[in-house]
CSV table of N, CA and C in Angstrom, one decimal:
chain,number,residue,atom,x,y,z
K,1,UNK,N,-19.3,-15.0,-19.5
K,1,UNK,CA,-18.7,-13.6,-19.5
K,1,UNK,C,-19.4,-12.8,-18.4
K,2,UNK,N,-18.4,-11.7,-18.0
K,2,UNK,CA,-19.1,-10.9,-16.4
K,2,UNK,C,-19.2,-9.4,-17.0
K,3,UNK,N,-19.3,-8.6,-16.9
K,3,UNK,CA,-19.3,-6.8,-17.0
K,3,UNK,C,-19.5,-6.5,-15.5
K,4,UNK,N,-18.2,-5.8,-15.5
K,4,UNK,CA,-17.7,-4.8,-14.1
K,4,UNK,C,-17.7,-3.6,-13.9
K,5,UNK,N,-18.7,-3.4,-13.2
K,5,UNK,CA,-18.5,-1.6,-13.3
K,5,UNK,C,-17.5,-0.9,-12.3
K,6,UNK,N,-16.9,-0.1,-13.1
K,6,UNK,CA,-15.8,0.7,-12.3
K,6,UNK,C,-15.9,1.6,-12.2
K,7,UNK,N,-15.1,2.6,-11.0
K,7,UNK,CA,-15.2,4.3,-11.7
K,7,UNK,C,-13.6,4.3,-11.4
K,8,UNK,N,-13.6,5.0,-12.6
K,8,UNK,CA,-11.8,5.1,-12.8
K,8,UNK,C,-11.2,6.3,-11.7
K,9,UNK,N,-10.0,6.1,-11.2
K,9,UNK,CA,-9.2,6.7,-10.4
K,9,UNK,C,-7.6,7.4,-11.2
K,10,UNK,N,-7.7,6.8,-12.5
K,10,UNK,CA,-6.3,7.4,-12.8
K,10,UNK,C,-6.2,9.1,-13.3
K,11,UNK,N,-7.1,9.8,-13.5
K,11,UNK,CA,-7.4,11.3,-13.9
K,11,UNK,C,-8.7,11.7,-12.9
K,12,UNK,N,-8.9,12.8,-12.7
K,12,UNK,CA,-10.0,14.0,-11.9
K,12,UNK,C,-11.1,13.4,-12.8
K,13,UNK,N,-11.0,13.0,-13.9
K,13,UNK,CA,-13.0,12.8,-14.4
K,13,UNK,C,-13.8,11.9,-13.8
K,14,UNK,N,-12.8,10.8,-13.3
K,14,UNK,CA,-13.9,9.7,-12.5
K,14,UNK,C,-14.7,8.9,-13.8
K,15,UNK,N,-14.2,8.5,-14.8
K,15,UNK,CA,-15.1,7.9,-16.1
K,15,UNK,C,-16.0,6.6,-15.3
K,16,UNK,N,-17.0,6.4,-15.4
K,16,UNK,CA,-17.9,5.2,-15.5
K,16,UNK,C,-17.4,3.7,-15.9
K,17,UNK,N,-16.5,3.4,-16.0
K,17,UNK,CA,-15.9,1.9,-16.8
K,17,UNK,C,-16.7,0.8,-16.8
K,18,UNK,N,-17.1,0.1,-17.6
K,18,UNK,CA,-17.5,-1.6,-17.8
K,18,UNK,C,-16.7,-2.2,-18.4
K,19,UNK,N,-15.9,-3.0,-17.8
K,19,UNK,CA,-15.0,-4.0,-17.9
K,19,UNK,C,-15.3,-5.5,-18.2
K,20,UNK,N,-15.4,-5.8,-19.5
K,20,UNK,CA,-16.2,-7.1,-19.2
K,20,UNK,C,-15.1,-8.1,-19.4
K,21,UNK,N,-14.8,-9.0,-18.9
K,21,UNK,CA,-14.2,-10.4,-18.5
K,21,UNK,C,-14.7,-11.8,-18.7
K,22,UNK,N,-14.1,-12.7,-19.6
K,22,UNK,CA,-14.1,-14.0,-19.6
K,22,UNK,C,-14.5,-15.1,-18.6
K,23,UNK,N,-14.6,-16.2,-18.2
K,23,UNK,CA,-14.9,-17.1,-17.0
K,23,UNK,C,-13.1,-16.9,-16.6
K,24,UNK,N,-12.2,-16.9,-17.3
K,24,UNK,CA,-10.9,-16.9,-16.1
K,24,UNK,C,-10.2,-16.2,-16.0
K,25,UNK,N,-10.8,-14.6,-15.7
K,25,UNK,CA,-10.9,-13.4,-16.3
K,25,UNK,C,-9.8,-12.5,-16.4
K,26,UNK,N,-9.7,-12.8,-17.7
K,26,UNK,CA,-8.9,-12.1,-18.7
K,26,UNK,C,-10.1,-11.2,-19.0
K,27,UNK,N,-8.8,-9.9,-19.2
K,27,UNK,CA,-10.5,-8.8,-19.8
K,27,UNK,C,-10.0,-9.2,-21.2
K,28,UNK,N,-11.9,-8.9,-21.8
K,28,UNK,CA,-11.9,-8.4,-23.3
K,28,UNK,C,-12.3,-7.3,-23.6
K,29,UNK,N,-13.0,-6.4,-22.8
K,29,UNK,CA,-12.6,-4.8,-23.7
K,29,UNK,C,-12.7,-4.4,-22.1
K,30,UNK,N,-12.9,-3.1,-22.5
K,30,UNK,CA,-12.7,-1.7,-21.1
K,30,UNK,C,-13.8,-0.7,-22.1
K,31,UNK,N,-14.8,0.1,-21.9
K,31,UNK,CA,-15.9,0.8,-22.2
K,31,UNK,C,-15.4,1.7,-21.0
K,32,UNK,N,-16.0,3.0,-21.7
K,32,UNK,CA,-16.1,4.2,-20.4
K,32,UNK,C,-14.9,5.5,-20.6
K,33,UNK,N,-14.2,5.0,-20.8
K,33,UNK,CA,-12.9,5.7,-20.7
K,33,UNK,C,-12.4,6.6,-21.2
K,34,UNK,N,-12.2,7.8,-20.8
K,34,UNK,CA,-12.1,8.7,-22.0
K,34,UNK,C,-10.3,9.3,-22.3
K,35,UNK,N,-9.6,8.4,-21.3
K,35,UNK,CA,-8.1,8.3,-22.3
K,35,UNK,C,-7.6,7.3,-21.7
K,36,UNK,N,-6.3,6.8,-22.1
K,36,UNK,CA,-5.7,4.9,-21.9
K,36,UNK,C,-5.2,5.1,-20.4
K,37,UNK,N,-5.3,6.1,-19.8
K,37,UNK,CA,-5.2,5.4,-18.2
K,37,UNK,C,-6.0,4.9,-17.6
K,38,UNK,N,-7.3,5.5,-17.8
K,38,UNK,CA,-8.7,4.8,-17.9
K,38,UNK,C,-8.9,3.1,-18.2
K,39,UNK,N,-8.4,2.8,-19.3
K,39,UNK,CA,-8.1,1.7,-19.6
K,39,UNK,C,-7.1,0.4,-19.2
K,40,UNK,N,-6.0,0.9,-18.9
K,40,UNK,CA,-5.0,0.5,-18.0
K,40,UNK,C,-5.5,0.2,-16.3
K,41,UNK,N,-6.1,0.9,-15.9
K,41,UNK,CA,-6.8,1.2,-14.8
K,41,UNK,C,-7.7,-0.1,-14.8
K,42,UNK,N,-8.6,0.1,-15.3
K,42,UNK,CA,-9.5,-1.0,-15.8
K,42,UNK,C,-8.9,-2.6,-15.9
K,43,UNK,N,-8.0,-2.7,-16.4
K,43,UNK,CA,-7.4,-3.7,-17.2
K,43,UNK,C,-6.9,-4.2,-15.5
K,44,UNK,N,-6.3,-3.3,-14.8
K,44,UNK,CA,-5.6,-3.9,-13.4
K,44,UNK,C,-6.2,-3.9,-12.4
K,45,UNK,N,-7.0,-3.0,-12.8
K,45,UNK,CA,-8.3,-3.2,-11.3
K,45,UNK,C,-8.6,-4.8,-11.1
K,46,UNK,N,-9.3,-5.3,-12.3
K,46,UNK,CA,-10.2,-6.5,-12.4
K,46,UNK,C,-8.9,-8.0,-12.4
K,47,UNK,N,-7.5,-7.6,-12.7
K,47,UNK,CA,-6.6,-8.3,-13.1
K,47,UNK,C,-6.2,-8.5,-11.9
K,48,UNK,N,-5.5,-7.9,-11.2
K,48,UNK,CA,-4.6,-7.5,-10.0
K,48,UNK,C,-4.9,-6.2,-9.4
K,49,UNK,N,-5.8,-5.8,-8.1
K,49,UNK,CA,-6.0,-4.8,-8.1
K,49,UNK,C,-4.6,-4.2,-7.0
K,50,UNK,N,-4.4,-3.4,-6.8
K,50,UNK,CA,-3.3,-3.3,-5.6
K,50,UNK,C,-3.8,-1.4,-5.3
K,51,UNK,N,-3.0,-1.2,-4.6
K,51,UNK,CA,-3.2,-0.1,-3.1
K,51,UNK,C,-2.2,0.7,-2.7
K,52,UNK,N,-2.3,1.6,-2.4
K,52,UNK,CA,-1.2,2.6,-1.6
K,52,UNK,C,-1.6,2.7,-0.2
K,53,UNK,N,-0.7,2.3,1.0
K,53,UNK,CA,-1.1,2.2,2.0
K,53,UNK,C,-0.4,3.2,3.3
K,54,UNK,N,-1.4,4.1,3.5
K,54,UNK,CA,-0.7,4.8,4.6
K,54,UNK,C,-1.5,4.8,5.9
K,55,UNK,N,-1.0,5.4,7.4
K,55,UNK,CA,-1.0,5.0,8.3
K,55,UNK,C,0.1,5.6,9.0
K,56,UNK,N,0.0,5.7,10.3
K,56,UNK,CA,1.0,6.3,11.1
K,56,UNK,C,1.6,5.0,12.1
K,57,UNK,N,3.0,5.3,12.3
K,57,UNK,CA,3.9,4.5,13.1
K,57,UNK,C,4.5,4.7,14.5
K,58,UNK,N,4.7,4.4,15.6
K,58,UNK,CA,5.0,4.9,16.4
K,58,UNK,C,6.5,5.8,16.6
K,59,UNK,N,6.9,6.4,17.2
K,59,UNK,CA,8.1,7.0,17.3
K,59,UNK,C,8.7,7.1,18.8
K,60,UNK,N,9.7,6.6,18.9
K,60,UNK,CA,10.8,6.3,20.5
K,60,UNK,C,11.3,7.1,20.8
K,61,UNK,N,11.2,8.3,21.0
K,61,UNK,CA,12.0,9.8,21.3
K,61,UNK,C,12.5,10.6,20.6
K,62,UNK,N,10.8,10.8,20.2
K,62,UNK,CA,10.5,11.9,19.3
K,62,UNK,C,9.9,13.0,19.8
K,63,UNK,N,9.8,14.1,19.3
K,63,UNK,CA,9.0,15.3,19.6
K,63,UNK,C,7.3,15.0,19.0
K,64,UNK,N,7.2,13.6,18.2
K,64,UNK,CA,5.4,13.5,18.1
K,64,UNK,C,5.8,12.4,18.7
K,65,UNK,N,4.6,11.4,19.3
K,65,UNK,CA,4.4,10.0,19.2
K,65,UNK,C,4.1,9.4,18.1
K,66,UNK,N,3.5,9.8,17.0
K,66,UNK,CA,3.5,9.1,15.8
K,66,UNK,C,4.2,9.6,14.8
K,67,UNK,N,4.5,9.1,13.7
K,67,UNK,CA,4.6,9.7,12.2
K,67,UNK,C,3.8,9.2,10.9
K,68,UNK,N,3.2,9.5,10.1
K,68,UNK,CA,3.1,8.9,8.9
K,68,UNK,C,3.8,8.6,8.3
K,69,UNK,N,3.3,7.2,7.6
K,69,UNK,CA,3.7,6.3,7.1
K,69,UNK,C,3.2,5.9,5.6
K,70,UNK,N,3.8,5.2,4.7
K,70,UNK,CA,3.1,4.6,2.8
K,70,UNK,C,4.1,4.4,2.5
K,71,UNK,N,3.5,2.8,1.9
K,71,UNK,CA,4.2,2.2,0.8
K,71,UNK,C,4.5,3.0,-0.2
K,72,UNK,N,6.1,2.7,-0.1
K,72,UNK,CA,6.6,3.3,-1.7
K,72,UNK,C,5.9,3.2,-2.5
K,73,UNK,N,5.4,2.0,-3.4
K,73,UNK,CA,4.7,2.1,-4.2
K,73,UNK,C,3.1,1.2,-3.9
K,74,UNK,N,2.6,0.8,-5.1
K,74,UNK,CA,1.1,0.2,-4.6
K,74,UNK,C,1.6,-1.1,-4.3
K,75,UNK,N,0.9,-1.8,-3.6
K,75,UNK,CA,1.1,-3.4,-3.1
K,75,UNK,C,-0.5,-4.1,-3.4
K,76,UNK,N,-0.4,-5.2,-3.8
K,76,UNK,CA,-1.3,-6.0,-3.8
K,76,UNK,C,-2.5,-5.7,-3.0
K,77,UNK,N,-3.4,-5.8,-3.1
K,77,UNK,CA,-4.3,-5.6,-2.2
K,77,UNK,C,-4.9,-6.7,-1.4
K,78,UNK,N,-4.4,-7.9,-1.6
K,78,UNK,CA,-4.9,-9.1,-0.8
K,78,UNK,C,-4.0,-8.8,0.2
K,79,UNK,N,-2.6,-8.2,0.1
K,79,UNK,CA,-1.9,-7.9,1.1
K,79,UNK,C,-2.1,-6.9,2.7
K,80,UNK,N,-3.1,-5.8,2.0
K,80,UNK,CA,-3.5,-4.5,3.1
K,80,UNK,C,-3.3,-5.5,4.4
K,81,UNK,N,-3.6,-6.3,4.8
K,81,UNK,CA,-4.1,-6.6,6.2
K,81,UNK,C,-2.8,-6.9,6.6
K,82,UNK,N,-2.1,-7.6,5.9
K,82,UNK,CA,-0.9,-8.1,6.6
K,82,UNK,C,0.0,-7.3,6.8
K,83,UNK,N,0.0,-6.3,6.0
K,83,UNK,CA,0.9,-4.7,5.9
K,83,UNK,C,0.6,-4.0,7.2
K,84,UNK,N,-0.8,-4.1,7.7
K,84,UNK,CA,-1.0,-3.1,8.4
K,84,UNK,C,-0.8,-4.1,9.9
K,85,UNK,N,-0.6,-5.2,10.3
K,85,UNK,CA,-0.1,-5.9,11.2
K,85,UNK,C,0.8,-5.8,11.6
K,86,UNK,N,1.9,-5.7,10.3
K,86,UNK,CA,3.2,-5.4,10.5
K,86,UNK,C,3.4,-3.9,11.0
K,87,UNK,N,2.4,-3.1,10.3
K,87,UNK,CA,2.8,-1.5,11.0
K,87,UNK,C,2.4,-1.4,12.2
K,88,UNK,N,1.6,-2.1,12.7
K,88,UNK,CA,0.5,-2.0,14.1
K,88,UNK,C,1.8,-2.0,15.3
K,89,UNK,N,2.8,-3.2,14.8
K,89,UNK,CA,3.5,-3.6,15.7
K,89,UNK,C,4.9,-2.6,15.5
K,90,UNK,N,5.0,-1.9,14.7
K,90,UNK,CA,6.3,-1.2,14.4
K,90,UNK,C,6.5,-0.1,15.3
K,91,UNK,N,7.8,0.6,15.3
K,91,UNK,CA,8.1,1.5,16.3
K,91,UNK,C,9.5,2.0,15.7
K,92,UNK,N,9.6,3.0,15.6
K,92,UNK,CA,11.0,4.0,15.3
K,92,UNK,C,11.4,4.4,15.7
K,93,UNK,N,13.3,4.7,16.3
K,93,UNK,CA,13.4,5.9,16.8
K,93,UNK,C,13.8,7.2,16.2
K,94,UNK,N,13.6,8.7,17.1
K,94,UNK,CA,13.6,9.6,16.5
K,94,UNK,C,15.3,9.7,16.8
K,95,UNK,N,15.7,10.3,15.6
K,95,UNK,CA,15.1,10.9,14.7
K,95,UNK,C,14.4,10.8,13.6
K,96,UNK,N,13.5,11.0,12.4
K,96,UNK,CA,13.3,10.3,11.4
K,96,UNK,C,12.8,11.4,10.0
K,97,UNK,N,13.8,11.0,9.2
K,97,UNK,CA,13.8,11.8,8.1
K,97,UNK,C,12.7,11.6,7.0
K,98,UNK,N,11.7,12.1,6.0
K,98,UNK,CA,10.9,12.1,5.1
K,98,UNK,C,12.0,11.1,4.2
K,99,UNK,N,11.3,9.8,3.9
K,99,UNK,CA,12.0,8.7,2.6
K,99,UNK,C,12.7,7.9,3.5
K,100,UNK,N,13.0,7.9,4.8
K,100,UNK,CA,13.6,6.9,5.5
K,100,UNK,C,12.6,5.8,5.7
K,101,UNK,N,13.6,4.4,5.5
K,101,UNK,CA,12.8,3.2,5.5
K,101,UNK,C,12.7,2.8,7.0
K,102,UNK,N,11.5,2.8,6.9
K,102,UNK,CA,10.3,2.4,8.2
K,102,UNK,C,10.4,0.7,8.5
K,103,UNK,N,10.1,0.1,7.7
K,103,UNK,CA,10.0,-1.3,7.3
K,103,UNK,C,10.3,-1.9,6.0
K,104,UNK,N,11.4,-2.5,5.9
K,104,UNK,CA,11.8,-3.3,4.2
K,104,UNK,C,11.0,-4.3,4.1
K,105,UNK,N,10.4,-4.2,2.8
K,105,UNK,CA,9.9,-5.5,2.1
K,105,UNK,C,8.5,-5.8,3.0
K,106,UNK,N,7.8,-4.8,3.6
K,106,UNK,CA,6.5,-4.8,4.3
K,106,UNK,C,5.6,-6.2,3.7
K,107,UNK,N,5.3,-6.9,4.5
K,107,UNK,CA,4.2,-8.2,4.3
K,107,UNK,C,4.8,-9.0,3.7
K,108,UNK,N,5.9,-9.0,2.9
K,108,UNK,CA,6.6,-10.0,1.9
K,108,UNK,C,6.2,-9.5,0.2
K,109,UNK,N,5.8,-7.9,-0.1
K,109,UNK,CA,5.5,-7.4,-1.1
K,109,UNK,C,6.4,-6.9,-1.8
K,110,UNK,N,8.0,-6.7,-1.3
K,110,UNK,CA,9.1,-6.1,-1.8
K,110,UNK,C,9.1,-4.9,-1.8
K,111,UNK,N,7.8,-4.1,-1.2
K,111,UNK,CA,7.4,-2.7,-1.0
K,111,UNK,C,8.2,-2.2,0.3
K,112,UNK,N,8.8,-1.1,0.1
K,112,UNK,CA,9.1,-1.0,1.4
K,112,UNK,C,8.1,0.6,2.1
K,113,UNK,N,8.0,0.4,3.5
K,113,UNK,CA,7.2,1.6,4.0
K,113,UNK,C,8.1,2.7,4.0
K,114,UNK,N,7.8,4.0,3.8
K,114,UNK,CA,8.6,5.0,4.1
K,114,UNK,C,7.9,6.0,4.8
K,115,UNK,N,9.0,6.5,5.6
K,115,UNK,CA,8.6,7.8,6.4
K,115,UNK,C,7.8,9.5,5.6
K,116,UNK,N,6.6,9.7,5.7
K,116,UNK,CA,6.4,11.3,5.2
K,116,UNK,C,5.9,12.1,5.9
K,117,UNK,N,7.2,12.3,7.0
K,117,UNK,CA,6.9,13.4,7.5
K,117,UNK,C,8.6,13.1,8.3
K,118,UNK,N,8.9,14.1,8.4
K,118,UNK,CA,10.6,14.5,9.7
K,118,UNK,C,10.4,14.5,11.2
K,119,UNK,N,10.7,13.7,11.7
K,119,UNK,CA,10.1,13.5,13.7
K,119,UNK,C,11.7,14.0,14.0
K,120,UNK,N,12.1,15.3,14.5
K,120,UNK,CA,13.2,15.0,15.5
K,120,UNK,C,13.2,14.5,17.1
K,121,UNK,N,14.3,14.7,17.3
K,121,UNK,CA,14.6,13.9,18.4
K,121,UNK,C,13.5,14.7,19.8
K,122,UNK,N,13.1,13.8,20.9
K,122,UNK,CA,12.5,14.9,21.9
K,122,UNK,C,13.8,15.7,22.7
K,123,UNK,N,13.5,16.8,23.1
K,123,UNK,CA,14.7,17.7,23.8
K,123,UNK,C,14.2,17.8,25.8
């Protein structure tokens, strides 16, 4: 058996978590937590943890050279590196709208990247 200490991310309190886990770790409890996101949190951290990943992308005749960029939703976290390969090498042209797809299915995560922020065109 292991005990993992966490500090929770799903609420502003930041709870303390110990997570303790089996040898092929499955959790058996979650400690710390003072409501079930806490816990859920816990449970996926140590299970599967995953990430929200942002970064800026280049833009082709835009009024900025870059835009920011994030996965729709969280992706794996064994993934970050290959996500950010793919963005390293990416390039848009302007125009580009806030929720426009940047990159489909980023790394092979089914995540796709989207645009947050509006680049128009350069004049």
């Amino acid at each position: 058996m292991e005990t993992r200490e966490l500090i929770c991310i799903g609420c502003p309190l930041g709870c303390p978590l110990r997570v303790e886990v089996n040898d092929a770790l499955e959790v058996l409890s979650v400690s710390g937590n003072t409501c079930k996101r806490g816990e859920e949190y816990g449970k996926r951290e140590v299970t599967a943890p995953t990430r929200t990943v942002t970064s800026t992308v280049r833009v082709l005749g835009g009024k900025a050279p870059v835009i920011p960029v994030r996965t729709a939703t969280d992706i794996p976290k064994e993934k970050i590196f290959d996500c950010m390969e793919e963005i390293r090498k990416a390039a848009i042209a302007a125009p580009v709208k806030i929720g426009d797809i940047v990159i489909e299915n980023v790394a092979g995560t089914g995540v796709n990247l989207i645009a947050s922020k509006a680049v128009g065109r350069e004049e």
